[in-house]
PDB file of N, CA and C in Angstrom:
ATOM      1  N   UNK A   1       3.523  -4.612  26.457  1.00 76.00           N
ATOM      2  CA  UNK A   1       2.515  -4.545  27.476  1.00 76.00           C
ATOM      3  C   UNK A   1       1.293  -3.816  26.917  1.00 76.00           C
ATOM      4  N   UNK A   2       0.003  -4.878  26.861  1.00 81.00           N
ATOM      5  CA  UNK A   2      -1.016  -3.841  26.701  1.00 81.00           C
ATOM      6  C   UNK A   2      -1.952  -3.142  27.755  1.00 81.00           C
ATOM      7  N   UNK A   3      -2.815  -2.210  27.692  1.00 87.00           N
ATOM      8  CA  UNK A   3      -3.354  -0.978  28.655  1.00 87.00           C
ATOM      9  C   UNK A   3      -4.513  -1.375  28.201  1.00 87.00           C
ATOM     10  N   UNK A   4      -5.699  -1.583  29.140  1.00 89.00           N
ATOM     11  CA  UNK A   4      -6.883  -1.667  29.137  1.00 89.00           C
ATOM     12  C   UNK A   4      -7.738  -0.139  29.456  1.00 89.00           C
ATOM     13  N   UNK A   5      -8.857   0.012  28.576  1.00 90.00           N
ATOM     14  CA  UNK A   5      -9.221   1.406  28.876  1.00 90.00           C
ATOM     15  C   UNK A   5     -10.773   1.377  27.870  1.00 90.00           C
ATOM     16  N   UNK A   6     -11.516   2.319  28.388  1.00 92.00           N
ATOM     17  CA  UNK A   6     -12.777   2.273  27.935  1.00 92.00           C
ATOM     18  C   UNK A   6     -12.870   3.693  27.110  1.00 92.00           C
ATOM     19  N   UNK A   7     -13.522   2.639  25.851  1.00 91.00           N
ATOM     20  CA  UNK A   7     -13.976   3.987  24.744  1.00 91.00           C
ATOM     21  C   UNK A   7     -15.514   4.613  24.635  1.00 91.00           C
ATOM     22  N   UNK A   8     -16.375   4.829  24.655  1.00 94.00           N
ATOM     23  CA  UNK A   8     -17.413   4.996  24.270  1.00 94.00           C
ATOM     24  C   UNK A   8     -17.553   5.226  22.726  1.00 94.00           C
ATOM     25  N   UNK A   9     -18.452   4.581  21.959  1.00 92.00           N
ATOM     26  CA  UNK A   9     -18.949   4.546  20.318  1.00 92.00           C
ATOM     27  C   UNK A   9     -20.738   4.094  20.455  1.00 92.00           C
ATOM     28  N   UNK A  10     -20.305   4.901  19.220  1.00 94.00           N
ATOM     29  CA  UNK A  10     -22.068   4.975  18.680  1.00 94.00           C
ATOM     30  C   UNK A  10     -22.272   3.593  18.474  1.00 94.00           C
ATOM     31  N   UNK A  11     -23.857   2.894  18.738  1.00 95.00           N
ATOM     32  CA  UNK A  11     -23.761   1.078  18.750  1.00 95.00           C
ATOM     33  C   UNK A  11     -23.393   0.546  17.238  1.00 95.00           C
ATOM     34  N   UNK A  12     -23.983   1.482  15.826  1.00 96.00           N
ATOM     35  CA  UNK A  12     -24.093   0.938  14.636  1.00 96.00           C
ATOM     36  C   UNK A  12     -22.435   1.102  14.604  1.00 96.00           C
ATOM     37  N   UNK A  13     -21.511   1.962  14.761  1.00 95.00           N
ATOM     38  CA  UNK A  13     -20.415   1.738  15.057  1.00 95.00           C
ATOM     39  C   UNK A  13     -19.536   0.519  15.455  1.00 95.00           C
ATOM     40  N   UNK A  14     -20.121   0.619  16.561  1.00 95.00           N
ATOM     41  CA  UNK A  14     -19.392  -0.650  17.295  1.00 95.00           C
ATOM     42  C   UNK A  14     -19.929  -2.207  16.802  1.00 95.00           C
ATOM     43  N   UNK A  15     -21.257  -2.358  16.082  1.00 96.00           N
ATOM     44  CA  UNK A  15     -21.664  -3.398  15.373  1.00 96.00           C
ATOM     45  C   UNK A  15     -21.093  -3.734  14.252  1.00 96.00           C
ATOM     46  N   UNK A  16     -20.999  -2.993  13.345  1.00 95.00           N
ATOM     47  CA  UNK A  16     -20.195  -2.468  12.216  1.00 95.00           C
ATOM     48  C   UNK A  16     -18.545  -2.942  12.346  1.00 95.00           C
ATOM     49  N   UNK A  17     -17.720  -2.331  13.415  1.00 95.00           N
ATOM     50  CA  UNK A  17     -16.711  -3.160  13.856  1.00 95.00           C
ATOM     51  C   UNK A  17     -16.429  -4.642  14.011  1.00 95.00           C
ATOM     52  N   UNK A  18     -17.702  -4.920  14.658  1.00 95.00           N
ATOM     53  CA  UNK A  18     -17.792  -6.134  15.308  1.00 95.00           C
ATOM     54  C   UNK A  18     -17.612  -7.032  14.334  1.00 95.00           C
ATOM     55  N   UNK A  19     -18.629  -6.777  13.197  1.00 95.00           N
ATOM     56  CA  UNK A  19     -18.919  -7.576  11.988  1.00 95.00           C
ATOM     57  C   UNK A  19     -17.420  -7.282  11.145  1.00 95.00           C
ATOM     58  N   UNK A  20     -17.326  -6.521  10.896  1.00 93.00           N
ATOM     59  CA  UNK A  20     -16.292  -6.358  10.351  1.00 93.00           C
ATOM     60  C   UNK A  20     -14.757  -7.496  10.614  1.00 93.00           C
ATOM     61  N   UNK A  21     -14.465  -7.321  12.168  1.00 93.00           N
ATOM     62  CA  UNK A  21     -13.382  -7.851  12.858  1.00 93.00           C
ATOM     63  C   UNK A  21     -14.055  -9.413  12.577  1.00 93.00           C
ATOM     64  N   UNK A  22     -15.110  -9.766  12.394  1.00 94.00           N
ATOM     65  CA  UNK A  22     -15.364 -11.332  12.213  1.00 94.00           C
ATOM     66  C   UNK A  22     -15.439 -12.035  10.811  1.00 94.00           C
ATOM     67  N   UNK A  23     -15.597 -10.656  10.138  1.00 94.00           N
ATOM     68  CA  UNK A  23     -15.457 -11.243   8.666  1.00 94.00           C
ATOM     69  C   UNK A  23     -14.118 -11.784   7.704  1.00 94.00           C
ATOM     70  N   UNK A  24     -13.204 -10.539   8.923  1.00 92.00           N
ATOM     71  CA  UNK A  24     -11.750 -10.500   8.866  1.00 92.00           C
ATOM     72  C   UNK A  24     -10.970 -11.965   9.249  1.00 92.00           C
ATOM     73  N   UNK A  25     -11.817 -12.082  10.412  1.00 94.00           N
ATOM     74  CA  UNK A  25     -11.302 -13.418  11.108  1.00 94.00           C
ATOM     75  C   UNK A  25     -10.089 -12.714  12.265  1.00 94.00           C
ATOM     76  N   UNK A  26     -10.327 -11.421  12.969  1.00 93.00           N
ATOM     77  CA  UNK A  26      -9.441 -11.171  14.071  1.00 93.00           C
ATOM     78  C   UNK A  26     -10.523 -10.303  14.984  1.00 93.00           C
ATOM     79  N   UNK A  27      -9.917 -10.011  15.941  1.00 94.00           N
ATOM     80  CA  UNK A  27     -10.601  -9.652  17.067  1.00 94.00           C
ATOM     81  C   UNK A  27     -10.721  -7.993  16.736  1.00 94.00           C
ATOM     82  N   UNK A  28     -11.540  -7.537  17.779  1.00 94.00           N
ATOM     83  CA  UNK A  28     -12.104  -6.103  17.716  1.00 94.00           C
ATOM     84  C   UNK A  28     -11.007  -5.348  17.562  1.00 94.00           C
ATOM     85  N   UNK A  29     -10.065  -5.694  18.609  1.00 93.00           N
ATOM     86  CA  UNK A  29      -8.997  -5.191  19.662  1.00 93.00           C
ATOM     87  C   UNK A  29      -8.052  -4.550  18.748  1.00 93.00           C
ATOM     88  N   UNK A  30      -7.444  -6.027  17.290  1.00 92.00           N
ATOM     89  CA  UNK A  30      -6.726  -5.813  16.203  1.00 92.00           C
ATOM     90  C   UNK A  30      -7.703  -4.601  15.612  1.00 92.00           C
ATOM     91  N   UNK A  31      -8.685  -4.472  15.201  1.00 93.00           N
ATOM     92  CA  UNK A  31      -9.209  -3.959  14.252  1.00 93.00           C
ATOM     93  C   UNK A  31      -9.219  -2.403  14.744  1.00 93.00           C
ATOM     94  N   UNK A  32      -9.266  -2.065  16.275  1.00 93.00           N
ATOM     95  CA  UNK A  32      -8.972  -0.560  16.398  1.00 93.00           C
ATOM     96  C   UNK A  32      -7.543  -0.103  16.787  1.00 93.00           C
ATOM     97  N   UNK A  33      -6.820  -1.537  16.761  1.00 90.00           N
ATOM     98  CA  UNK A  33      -5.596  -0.811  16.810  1.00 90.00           C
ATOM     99  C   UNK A  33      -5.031  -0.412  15.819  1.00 90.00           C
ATOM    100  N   UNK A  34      -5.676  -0.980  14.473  1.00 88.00           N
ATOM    101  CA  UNK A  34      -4.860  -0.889  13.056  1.00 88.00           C
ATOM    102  C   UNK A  34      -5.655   0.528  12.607  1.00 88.00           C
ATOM    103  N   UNK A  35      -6.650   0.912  13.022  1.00 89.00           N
ATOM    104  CA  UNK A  35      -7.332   2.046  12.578  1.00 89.00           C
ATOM    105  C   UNK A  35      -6.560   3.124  13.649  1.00 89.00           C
ATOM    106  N   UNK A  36      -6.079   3.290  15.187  1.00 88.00           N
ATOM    107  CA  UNK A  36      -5.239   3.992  15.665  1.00 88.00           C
ATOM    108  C   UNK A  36      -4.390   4.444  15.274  1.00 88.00           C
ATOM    109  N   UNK A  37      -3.378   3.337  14.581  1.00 83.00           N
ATOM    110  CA  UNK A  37      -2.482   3.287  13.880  1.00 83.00           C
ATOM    111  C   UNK A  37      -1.988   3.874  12.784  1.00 83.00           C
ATOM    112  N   UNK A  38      -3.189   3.682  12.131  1.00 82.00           N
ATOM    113  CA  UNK A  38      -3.348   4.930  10.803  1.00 82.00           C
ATOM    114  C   UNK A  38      -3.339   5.647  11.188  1.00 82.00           C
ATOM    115  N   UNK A  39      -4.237   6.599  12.351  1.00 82.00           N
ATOM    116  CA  UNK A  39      -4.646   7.974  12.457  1.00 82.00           C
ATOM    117  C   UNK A  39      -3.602   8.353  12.527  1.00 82.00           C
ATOM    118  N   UNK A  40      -2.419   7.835  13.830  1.00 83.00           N
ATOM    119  CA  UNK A  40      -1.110   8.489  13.985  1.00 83.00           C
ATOM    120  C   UNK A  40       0.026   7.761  14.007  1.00 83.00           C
ATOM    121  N   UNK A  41      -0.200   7.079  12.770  1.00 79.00           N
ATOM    122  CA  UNK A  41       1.066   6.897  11.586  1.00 79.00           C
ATOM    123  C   UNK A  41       1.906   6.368  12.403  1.00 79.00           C
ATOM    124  N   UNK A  42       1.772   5.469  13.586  1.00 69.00           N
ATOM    125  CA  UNK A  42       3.021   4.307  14.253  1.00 69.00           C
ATOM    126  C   UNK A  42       2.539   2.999  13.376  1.00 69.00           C
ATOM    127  N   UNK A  43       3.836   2.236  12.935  1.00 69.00           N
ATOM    128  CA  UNK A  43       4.185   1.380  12.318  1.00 69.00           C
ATOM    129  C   UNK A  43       3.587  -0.112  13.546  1.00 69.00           C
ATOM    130  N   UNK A  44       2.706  -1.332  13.126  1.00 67.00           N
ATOM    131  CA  UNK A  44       2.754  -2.336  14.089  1.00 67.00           C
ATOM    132  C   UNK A  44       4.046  -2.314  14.460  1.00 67.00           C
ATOM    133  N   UNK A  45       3.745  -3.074  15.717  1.00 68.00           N
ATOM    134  CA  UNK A  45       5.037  -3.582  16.490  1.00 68.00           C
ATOM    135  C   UNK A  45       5.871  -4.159  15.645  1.00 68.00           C
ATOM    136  N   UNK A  46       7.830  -4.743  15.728  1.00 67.00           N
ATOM    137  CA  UNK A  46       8.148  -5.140  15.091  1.00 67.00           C
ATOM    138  C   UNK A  46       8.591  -4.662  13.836  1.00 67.00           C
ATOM    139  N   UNK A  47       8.190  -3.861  12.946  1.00 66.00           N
ATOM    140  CA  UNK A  47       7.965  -3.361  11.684  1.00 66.00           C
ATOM    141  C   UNK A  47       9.072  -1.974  12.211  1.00 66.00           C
ATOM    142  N   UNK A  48       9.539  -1.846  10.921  1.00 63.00           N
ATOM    143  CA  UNK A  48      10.777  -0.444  10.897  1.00 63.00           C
ATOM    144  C   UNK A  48       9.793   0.204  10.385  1.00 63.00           C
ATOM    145  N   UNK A  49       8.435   0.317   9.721  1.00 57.00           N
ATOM    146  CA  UNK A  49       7.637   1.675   9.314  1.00 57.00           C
ATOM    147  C   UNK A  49       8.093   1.741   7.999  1.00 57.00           C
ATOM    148  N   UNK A  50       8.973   0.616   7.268  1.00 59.00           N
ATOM    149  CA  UNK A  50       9.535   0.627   5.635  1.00 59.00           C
ATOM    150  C   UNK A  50       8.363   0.926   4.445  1.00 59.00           C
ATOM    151  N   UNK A  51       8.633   1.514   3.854  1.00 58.00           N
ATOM    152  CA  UNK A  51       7.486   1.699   2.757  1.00 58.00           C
ATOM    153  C   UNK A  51       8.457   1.132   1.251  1.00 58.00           C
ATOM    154  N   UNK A  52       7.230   0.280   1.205  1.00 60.00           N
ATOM    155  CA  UNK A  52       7.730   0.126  -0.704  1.00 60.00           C
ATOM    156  C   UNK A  52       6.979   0.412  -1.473  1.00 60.00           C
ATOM    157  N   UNK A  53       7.780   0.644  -2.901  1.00 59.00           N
ATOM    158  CA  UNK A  53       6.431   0.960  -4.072  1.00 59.00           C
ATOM    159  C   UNK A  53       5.077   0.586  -3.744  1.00 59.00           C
ATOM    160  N   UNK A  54       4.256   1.774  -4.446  1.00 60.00           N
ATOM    161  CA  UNK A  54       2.741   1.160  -4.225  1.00 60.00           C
ATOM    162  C   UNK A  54       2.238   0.379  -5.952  1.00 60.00           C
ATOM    163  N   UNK A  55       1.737  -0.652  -5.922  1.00 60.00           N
ATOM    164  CA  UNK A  55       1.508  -1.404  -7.503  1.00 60.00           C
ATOM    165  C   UNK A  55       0.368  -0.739  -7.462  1.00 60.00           C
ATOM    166  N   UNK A  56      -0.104  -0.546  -9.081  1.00 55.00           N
ATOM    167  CA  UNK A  56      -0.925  -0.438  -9.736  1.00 55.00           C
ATOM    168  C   UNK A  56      -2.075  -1.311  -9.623  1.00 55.00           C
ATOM    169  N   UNK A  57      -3.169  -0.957  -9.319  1.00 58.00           N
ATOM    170  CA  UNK A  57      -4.074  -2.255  -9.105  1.00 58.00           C
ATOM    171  C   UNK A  57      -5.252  -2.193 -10.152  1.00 58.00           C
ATOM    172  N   UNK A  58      -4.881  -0.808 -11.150  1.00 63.00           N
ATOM    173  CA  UNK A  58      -5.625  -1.045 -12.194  1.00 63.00           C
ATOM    174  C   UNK A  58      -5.409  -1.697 -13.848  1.00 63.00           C
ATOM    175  N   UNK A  59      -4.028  -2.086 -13.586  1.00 57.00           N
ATOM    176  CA  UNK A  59      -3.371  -2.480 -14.822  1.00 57.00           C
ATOM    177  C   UNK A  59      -2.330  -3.736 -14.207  1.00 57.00           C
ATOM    178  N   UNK A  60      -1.981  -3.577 -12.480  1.00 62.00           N
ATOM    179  CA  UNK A  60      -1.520  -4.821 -12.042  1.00 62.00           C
ATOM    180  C   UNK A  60       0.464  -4.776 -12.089  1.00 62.00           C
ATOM    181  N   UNK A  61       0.398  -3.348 -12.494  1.00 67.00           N
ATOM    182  CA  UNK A  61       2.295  -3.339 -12.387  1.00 67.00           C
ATOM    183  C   UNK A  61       2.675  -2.486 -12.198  1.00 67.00           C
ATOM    184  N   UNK A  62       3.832  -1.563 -11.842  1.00 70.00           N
ATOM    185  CA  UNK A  62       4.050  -0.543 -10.943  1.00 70.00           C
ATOM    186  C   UNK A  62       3.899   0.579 -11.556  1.00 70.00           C
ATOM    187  N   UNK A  63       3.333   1.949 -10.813  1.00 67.00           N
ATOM    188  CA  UNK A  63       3.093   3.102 -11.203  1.00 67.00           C
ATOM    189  C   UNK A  63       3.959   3.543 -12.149  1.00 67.00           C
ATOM    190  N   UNK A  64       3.462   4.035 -13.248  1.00 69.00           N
ATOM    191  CA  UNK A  64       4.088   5.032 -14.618  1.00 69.00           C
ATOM    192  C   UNK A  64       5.456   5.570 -13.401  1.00 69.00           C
ATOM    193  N   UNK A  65       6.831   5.417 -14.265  1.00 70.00           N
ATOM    194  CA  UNK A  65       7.953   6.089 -13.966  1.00 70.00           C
ATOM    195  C   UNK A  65       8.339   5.420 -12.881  1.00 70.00           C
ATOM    196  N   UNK A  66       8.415   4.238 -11.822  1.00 72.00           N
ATOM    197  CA  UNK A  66       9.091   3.222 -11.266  1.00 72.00           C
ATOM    198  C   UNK A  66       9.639   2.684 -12.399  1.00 72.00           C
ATOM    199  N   UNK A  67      11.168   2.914 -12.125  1.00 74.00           N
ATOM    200  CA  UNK A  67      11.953   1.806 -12.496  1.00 74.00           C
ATOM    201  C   UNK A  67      12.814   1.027 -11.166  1.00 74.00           C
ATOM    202  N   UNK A  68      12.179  -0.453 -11.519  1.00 75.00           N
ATOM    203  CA  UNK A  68      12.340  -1.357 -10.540  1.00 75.00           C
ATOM    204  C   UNK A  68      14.671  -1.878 -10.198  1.00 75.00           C
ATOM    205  N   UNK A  69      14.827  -1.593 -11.668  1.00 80.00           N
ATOM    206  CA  UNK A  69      16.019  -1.689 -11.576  1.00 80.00           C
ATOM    207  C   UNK A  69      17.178  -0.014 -11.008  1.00 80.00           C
ATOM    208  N   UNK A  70      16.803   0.936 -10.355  1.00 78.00           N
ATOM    209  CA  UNK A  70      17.205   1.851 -10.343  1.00 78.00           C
ATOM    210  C   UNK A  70      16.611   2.117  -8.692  1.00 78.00           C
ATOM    211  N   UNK A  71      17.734   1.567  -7.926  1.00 78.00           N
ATOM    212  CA  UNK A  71      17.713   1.686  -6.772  1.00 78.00           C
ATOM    213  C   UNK A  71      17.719   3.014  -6.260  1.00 78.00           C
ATOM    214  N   UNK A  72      18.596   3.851  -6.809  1.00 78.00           N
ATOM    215  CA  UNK A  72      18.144   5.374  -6.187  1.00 78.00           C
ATOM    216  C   UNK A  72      17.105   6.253  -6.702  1.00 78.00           C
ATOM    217  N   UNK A  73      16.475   5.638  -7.863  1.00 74.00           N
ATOM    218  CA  UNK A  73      15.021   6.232  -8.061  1.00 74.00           C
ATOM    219  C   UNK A  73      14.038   5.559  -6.908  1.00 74.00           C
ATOM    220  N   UNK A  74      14.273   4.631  -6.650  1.00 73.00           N
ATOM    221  CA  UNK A  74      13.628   4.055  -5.733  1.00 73.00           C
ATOM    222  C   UNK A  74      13.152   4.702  -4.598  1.00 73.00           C
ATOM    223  N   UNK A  75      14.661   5.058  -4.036  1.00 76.00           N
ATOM    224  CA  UNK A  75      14.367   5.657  -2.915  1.00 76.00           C
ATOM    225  C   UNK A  75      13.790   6.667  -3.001  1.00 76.00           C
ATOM    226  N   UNK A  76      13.879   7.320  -3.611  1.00 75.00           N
ATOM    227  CA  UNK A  76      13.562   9.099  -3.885  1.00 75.00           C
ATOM    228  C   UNK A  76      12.117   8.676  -4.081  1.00 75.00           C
ATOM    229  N   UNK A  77      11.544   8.217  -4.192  1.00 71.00           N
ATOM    230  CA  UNK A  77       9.593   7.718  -4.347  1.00 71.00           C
ATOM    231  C   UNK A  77       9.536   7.166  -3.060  1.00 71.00           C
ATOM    232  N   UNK A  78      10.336   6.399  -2.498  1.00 71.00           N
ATOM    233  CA  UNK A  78       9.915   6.349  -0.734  1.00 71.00           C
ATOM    234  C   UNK A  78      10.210   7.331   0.078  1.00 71.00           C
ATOM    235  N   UNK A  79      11.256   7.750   0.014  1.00 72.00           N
ATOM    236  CA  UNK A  79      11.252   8.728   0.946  1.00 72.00           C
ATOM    237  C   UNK A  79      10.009  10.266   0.593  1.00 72.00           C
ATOM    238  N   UNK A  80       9.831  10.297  -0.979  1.00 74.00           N
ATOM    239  CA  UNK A  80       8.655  11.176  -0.940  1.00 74.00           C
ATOM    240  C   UNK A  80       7.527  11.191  -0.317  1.00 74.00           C
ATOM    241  N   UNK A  81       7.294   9.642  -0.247  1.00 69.00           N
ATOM    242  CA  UNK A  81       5.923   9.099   0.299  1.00 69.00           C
ATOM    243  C   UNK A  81       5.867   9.117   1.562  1.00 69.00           C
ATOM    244  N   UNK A  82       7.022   9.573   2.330  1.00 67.00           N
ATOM    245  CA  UNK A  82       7.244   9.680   3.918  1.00 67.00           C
ATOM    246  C   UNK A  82       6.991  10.871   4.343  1.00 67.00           C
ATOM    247  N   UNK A  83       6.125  10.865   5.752  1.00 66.00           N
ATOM    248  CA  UNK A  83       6.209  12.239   5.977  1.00 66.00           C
ATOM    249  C   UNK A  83       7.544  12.778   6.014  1.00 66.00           C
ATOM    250  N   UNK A  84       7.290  14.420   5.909  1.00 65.00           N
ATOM    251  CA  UNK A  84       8.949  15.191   6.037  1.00 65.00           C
ATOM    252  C   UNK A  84       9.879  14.627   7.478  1.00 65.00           C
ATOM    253  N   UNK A  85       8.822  14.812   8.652  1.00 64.00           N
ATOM    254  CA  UNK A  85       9.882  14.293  10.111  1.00 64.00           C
ATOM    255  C   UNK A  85      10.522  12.962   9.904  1.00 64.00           C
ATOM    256  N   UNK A  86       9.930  12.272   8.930  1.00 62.00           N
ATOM    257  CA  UNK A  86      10.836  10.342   8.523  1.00 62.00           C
ATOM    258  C   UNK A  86      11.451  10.344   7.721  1.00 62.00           C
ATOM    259  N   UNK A  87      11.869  11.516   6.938  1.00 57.00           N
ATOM    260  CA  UNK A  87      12.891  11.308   5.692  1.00 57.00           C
ATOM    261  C   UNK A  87      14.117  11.177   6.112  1.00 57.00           C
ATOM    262  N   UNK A  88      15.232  10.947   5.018  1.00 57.00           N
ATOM    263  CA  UNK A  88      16.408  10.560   5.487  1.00 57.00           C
ATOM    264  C   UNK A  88      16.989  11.925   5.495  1.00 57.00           C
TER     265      UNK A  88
END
């Protein structure tokens, strides 16, 4: 169920959005819920909030010291990357 409710924003703000959400190709609506979202760290709907490795996007393969075959190193780099209240 969604809640309708009024925000007030600065206009270059809300233009800025606007353009933004159209360049994207989704609506405003998506675009401040995914920025909500960030602020306080709820996962979209659907989604368990799972985190996986983050890749390298300057060389294109996973951060120095991921090893992809070593499932409990694995975890121990996700669960680091979790806040303390989401760890296991």
């Amino acid at each position: 169920m969604t809640v309708r409710t009024t925000v007030r924003l600065a206009p270059e703000l809300l233009r800025a959005a606007k353009k933004k959400a159209a360049e994207d190709g989704r609506t405003l609506t998506s675009l401040i819920e995914e920025g909500l979202r960030d602020v306080v760290n709820l996962p979209p709907p659907g989604q368990t909030g799972r985190f996986y490795p983050r890749v390298s996007k300057a060389k294109g393969g996973v951060h120095p010291g991921v090893d992809l075959t070593r499932t409990s190193e694995l975890l121990e780099i996700l669960d680091a990357e979790l806040p303390p209240e989401k760890r296991r």
